[in-house]
Coordinates of C-alpha atoms in Angstrom, one line a residue:
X1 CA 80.8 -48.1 5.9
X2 CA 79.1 -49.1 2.8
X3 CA 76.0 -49.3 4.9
X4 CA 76.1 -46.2 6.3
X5 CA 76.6 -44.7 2.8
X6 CA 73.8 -46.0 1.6
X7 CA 71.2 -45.0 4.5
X8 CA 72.8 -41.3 4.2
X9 CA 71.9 -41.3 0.6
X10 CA 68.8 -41.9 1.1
X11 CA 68.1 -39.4 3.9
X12 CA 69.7 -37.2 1.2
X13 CA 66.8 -38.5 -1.2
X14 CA 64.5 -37.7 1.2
X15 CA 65.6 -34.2 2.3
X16 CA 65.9 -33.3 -1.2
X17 CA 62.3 -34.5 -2.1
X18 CA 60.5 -32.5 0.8
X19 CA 62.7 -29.7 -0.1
X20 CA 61.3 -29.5 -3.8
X21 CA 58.2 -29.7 -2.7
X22 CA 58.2 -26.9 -0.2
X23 CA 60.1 -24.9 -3.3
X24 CA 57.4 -25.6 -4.8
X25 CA 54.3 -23.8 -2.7
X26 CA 56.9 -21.3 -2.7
X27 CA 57.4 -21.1 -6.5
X28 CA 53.4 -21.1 -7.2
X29 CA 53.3 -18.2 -4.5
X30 CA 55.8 -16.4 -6.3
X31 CA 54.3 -16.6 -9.3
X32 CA 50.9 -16.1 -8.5
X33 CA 52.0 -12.9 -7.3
X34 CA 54.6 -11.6 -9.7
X35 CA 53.5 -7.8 -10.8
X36 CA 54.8 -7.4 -14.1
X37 CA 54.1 -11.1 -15.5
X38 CA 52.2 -13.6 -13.4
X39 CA 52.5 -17.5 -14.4
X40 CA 49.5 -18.8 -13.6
X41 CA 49.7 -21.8 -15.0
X42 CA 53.2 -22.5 -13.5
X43 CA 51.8 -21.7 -10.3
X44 CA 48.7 -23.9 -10.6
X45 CA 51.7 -26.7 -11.6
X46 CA 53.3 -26.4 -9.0
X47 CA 51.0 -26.2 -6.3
X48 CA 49.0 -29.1 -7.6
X49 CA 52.8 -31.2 -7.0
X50 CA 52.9 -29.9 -3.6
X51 CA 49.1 -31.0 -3.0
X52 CA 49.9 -34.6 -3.6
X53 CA 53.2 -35.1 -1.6
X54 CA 53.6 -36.5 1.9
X55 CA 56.0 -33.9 2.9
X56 CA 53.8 -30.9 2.1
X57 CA 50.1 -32.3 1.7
X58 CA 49.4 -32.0 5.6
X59 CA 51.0 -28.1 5.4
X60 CA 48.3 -25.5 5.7
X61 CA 50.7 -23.2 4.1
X62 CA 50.2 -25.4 1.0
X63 CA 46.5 -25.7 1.2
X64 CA 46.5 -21.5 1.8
X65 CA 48.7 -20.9 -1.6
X66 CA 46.5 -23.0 -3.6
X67 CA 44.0 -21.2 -2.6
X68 CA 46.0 -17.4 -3.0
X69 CA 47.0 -19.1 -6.6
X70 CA 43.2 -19.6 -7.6
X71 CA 42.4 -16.0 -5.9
X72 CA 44.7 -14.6 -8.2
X73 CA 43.7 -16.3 -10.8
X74 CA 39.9 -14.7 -10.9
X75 CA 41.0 -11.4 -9.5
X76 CA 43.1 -11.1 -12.7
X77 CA 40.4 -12.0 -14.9
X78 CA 38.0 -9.9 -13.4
X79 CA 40.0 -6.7 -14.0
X80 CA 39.6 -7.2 -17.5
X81 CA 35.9 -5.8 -17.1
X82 CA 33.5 -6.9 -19.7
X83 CA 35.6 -9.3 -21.9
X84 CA 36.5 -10.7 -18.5
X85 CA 35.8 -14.6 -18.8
X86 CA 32.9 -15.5 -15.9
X87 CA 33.6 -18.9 -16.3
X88 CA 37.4 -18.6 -15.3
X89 CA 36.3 -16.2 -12.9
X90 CA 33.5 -18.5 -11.4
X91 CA 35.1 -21.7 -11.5
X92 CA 38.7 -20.2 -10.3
X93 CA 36.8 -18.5 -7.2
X94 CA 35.1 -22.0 -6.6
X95 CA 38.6 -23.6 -6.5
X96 CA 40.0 -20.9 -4.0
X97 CA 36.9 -21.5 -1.8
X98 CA 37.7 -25.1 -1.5
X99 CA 41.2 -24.8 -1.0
X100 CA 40.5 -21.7 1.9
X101 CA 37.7 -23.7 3.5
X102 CA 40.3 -26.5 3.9
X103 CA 43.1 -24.0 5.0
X104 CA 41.0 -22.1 7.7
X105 CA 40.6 -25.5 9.7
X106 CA 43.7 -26.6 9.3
X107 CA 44.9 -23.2 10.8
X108 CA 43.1 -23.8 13.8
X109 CA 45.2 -27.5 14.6
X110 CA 47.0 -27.3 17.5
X111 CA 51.1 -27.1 16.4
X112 CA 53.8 -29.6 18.0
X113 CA 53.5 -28.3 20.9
X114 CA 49.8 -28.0 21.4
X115 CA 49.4 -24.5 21.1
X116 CA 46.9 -23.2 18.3
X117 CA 48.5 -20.2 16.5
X118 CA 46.5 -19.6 13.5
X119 CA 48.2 -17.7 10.9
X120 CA 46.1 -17.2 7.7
X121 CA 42.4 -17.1 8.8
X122 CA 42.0 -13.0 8.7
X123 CA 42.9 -13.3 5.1
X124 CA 40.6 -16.0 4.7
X125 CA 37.9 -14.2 6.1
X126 CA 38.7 -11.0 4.1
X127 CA 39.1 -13.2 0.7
X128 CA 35.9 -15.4 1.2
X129 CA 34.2 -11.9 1.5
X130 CA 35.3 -10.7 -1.4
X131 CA 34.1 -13.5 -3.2
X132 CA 30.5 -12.7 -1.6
X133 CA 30.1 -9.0 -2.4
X134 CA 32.1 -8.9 -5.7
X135 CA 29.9 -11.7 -7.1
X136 CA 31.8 -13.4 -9.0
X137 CA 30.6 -16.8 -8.0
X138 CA 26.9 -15.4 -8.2
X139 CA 27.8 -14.4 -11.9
X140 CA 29.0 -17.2 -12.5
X141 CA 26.2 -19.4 -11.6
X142 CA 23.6 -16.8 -13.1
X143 CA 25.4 -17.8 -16.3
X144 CA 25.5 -21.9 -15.9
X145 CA 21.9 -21.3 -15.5
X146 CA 20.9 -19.3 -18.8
X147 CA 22.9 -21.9 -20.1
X148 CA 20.5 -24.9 -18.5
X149 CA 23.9 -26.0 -16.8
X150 CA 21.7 -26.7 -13.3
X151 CA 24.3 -28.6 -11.7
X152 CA 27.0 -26.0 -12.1
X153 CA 24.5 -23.1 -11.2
X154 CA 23.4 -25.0 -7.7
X155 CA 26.8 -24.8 -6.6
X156 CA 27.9 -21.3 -7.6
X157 CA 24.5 -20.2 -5.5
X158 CA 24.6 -22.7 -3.0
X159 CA 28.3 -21.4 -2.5
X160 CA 27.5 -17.6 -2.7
X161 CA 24.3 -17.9 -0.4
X162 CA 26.0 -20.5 2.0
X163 CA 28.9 -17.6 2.7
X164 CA 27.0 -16.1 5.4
X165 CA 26.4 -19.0 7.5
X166 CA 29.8 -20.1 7.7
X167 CA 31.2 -20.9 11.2
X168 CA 34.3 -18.3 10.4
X169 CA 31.9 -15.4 10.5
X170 CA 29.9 -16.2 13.3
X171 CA 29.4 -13.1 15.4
X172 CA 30.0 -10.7 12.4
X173 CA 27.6 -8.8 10.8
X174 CA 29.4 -8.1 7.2
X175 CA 26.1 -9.9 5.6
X176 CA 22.6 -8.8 5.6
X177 CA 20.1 -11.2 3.9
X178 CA 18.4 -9.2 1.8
X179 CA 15.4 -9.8 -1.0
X180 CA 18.4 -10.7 -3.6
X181 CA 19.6 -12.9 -1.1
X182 CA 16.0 -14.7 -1.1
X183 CA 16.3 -14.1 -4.9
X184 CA 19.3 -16.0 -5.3
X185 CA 17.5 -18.7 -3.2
X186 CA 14.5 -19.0 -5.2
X187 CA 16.4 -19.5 -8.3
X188 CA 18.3 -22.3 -6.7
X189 CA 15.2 -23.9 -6.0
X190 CA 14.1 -23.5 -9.2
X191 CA 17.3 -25.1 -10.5
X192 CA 17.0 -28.5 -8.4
X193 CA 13.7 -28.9 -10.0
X194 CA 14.5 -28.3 -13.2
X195 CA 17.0 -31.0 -12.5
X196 CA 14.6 -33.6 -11.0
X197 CA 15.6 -32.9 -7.8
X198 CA 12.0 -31.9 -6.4
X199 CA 12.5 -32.6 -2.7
X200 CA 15.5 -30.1 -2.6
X201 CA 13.5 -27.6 -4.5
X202 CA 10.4 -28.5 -1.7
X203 CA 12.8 -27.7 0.8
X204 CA 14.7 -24.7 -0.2
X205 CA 10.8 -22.9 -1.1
X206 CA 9.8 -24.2 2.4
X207 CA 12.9 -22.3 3.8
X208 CA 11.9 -18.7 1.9
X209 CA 8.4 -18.9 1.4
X210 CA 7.9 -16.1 3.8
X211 CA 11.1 -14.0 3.4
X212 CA 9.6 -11.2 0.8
X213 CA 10.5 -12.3 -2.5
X214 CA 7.7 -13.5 -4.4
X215 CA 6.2 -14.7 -1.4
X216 CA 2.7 -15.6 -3.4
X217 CA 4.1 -17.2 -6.0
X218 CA 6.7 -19.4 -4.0
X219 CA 3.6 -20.6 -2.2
X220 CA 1.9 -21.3 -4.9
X221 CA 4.6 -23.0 -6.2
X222 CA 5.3 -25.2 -3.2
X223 CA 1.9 -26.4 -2.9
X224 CA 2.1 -27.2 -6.9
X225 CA 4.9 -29.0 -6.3
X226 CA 3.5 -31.3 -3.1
X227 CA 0.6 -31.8 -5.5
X228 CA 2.9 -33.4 -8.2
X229 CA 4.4 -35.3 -5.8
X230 CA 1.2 -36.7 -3.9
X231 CA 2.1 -35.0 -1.0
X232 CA -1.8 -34.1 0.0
X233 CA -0.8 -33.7 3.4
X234 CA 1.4 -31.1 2.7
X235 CA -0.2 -29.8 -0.5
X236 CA -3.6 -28.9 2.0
X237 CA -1.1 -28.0 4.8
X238 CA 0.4 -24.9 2.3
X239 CA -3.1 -24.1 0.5
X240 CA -4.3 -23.5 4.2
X241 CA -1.4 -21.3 5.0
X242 CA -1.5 -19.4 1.8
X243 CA -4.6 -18.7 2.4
X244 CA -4.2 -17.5 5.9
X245 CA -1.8 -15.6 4.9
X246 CA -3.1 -14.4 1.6
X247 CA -6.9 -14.4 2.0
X248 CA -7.1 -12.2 -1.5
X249 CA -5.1 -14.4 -3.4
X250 CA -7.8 -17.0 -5.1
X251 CA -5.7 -19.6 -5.8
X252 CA -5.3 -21.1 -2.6
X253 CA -9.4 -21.1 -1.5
X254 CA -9.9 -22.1 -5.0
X255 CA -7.7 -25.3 -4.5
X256 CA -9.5 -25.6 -1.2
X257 CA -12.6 -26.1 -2.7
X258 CA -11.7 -27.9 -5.2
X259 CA -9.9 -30.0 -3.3
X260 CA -12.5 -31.1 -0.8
X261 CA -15.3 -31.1 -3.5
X262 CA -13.9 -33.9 -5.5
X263 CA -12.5 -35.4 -2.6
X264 CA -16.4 -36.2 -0.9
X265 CA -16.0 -33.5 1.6
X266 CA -17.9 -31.2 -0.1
X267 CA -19.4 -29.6 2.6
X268 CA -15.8 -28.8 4.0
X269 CA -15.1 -26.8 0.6
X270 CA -18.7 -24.8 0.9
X271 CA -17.7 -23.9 4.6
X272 CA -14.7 -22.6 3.1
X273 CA -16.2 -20.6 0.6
X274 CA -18.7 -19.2 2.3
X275 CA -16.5 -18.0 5.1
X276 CA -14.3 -16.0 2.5
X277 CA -17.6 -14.3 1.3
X278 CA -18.2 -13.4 5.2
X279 CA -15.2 -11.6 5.4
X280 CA -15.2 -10.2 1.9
X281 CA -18.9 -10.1 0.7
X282 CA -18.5 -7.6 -1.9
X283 CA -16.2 -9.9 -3.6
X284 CA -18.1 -11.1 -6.7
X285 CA -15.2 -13.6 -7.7
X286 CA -16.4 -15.6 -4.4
X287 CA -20.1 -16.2 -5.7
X288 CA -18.9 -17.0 -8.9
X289 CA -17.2 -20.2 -7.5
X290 CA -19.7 -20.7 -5.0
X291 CA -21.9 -20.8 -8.2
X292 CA -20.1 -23.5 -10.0
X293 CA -19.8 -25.2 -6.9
X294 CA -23.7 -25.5 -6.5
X295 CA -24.0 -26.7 -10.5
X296 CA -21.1 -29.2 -9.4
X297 CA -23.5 -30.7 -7.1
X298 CA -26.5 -29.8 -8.9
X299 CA -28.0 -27.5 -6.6
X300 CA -28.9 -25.3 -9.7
X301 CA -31.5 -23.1 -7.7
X302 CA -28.4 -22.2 -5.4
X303 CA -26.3 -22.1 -8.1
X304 CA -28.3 -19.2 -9.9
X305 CA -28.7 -16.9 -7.2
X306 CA -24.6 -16.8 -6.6
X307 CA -24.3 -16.0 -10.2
X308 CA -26.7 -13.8 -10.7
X309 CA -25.4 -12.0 -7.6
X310 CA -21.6 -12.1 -8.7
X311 CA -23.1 -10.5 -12.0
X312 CA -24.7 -7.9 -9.7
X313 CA -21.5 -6.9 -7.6
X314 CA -19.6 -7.1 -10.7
X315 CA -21.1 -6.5 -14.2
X316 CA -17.8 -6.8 -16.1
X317 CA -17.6 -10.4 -14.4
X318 CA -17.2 -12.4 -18.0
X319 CA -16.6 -15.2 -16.0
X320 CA -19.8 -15.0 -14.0
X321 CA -21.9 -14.5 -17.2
X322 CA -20.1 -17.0 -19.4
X323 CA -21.2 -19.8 -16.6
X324 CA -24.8 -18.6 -15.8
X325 CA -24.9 -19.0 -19.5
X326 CA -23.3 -22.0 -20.0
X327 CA -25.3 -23.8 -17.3
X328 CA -29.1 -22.5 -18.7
X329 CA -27.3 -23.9 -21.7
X330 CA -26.6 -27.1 -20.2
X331 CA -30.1 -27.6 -19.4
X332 CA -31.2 -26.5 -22.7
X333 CA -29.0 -29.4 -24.1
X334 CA -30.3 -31.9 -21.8
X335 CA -34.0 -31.1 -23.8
X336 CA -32.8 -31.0 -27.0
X337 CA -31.3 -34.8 -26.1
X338 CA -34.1 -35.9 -24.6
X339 CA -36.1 -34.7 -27.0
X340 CA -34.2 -36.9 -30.1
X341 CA -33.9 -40.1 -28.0
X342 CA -38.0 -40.2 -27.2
X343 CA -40.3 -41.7 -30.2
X344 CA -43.6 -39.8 -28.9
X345 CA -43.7 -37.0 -32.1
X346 CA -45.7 -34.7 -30.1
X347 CA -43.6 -34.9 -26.8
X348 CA -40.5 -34.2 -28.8
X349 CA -41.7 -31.6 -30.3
X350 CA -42.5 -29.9 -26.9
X351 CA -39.1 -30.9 -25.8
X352 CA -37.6 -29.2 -28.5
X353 CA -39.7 -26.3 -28.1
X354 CA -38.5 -26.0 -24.4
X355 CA -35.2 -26.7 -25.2
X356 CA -35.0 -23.9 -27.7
X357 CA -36.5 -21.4 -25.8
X358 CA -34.2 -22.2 -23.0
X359 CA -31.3 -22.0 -25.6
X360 CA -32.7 -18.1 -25.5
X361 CA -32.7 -17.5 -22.4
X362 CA -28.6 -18.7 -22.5
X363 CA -28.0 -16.1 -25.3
X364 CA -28.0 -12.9 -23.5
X365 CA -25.1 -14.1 -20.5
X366 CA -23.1 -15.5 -23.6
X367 CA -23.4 -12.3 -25.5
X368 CA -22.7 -10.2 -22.9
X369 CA -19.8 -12.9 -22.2
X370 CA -18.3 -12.1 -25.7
X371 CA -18.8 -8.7 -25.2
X372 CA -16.3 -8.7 -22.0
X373 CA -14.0 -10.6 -24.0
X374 CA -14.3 -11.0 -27.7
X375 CA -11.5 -13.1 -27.7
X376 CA -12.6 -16.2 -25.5
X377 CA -13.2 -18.9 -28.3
X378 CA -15.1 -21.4 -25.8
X379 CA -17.3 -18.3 -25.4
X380 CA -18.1 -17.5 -29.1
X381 CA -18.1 -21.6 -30.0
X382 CA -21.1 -21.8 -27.7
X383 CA -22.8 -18.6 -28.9
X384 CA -22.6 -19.6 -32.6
X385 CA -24.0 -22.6 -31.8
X386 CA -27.0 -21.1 -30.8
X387 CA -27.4 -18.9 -33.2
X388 CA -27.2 -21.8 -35.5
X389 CA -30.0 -23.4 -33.8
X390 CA -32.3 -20.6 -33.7
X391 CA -31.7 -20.1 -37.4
X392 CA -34.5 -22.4 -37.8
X393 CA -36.8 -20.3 -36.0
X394 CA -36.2 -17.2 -36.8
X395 CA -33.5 -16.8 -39.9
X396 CA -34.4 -12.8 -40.3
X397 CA -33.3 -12.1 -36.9
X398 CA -30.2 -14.5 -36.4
X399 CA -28.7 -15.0 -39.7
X400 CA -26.5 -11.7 -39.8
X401 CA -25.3 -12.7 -35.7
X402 CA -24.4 -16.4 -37.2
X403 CA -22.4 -15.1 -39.7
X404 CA -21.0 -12.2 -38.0
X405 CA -20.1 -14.4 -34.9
X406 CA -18.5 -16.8 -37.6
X407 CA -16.4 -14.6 -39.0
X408 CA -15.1 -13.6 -35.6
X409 CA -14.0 -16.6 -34.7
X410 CA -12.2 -17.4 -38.3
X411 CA -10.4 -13.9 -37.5
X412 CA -8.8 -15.5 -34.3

């Protein structure tokens, strides 16, 4: 008898315990819900007990209130407008995720006897929606981000944009991914980089570089980013597609170039330039580099006729006559050096005579340079000093350019 007492009072224990705890996903249901004075964080206490005990833990009643509980939570806070708190919105819309996610499987478990009734996935469904198109979540993470908080942001919008993949919408068609979609994307990208995480941000503009938002610059961007990482198979691989796709855009032909030039494959980067100007030979921009490109590799005779015929497509080309300039200048400089390191007096003289007449021929481009663009200090640097030079020669004539030129600069 004393035995038997004994195992009934525990039984009793027992009953008891997994009663309380099915009171209490009860009890946080109930108030969650009250109308006239919800208890939030009663209800948060007691469905946090019930989410820890054997008797209830395995329930998908208890996982589907703790998620109702959170739901509540936000929806409450976001009625309050614009004092509403987004972070108590965000992070109690996060939690009800979670705890829905969970529930929605476990409502597909077949029951004791093998049969699979689910009971709470349209209310999932309808819930997890909400949290799409009321944008809460989004807000949220729009917020953490402003605030530098990356880690927090890349959830909220890996959450929000994840929504329309999910397995328990397949075959809908509540979601359209839009350019804000693609928007929220980018910035998530942006937000693993800015937390070191470069391969995620690689992958995620990978994934929308051709979706319509920003296209250019995400492609840009990406090939910026497999650049810094030393990636050149994949840096070429998206200059060549930006520039397929994007033959205007400059950047990526100029990277092209670039690339191959200082890479020994110079006549690669020449073939791709002068393709460009065969299907766009009124672009002036393309002689200009194709210019540069022939000083690079001092070809200087080719070199001149591109700039001189970028000038000519495009007068207002500062670029095109800062260059031409700067590379008569160049040579100019090599004279005047030559000129110093030689002790024959008379050859040196000659030199310098040369190299100051070739010093005028530079003026003009770098005049007409500053002229463009009074505000390039390279540009006016490199004028002044060759007014400054020719001050020697002929003081009545470039004294009032020096000092006007000088003050120009000081003005900047």
């Amino acid at each position: 008898m004393k035995r038997l007492f004994i195992v009934s009072l525990l039984i009793g224990a027992i009953f008891t315990t997994g009663s309380a705890q099915k009171a209490n996903v009860s009890k946080a249901k109930n108030k969650a819900l009250a109308v006239e004075a919800p208890d939030f964080e009663g209800a948060k206490e007691a469905i946090a007990a019930a989410l820890e005990d054997e008797s209830t833990k395995n329930a998908v009643s208890t996982w589907y209130t703790a998620g109702l509980v959170y739901e509540k939570i936000q929806e409450a806070e976001s009625l309050k407008g614009s004092s509403a708190n987004i972070t108590l919105v965000g992070e109690s819309a996060i939690t009800s995720y979670d705890y829905y996610l969970k529930a929605y499987e476990m409502d597909f478990l077949p029951n004791a006897k093998g049969k699979v009734k689910p009971k709470y996935s349209k209310k999932i469904k309808t819930a997890i929606k909400n949290y799409y198109f009321n944008m809460g979540i989004l807000n949220y993470g729009i917020t953490e981000f402003n605030n530098k908080n990356f880690t927090k942001a890349i959830k909220a919008f890996e959450i929000h944009t994840g929504i329309p993949d999910l397995h328990l919408f397949s075959g809908d068609n509540f979601f359209v991914k839009d350019t804000v979609y693609y928007q929220i994307r980018y910035y998530t990208a942006v937000a693993y980089e800015r937390s070191e995480n470069i391969v995620k941000a690689i992958e995620i503009f990978e994934e929308i570089k051709d979706k319509g938002y920003e296209e250019v610059y995400v492609n840009q961007h990406l090939s910026d980013l497999y650049k810094a990482e030393k990636d050149t198979v994949n840096y070429i691989r998206t200059l060549e597609q930006g520039y397929k796709r994007y033959p205007k855009e400059f950047f990526f032909l100029g990277n092209l170039i670039n690339f191959y030039i200082f890479n020994g494959q110079e006549q690669k980067g020449i073939d791709y330039l002068d393709k460009a100007i065969e299907l766009d030979p009124n672009n002036a921009q393309y002689y200009n580099v194709k210019g540069s490109v022939m000083e690079t590799l001092n070809r200087i005779p080719e070199a001149t006729v591109a700039y001189d015929k970028a000038i000519a497509l495009d007068p207002k080309l500062m670029e095109a006559w800062n260059n031409k300039g700067r590379m008569v200048y160049n040579e100019a400089y090599k004279l005047e050096d030559q000129a110093v390191s030689i002790r024959d007096a008379k050859a040196s003289a000659n030199l310098q005579t040369a190299a100051l007449e070739k010093f005028k021929d530079a003026l003009p481009y770098f005049e007409k340079a500053a002229e463009l663009n009074p505000t390039d200090l390279d540009n006016l640097r490199i004028l002044r000093s060759i007014y400054y030079r020719l001050l020697n020669v002929d003081a009545k004539t470039y004294q009032g350019k020096y000092d006007a030129i000088n003050a120009q600069i000081k003005a900047l």
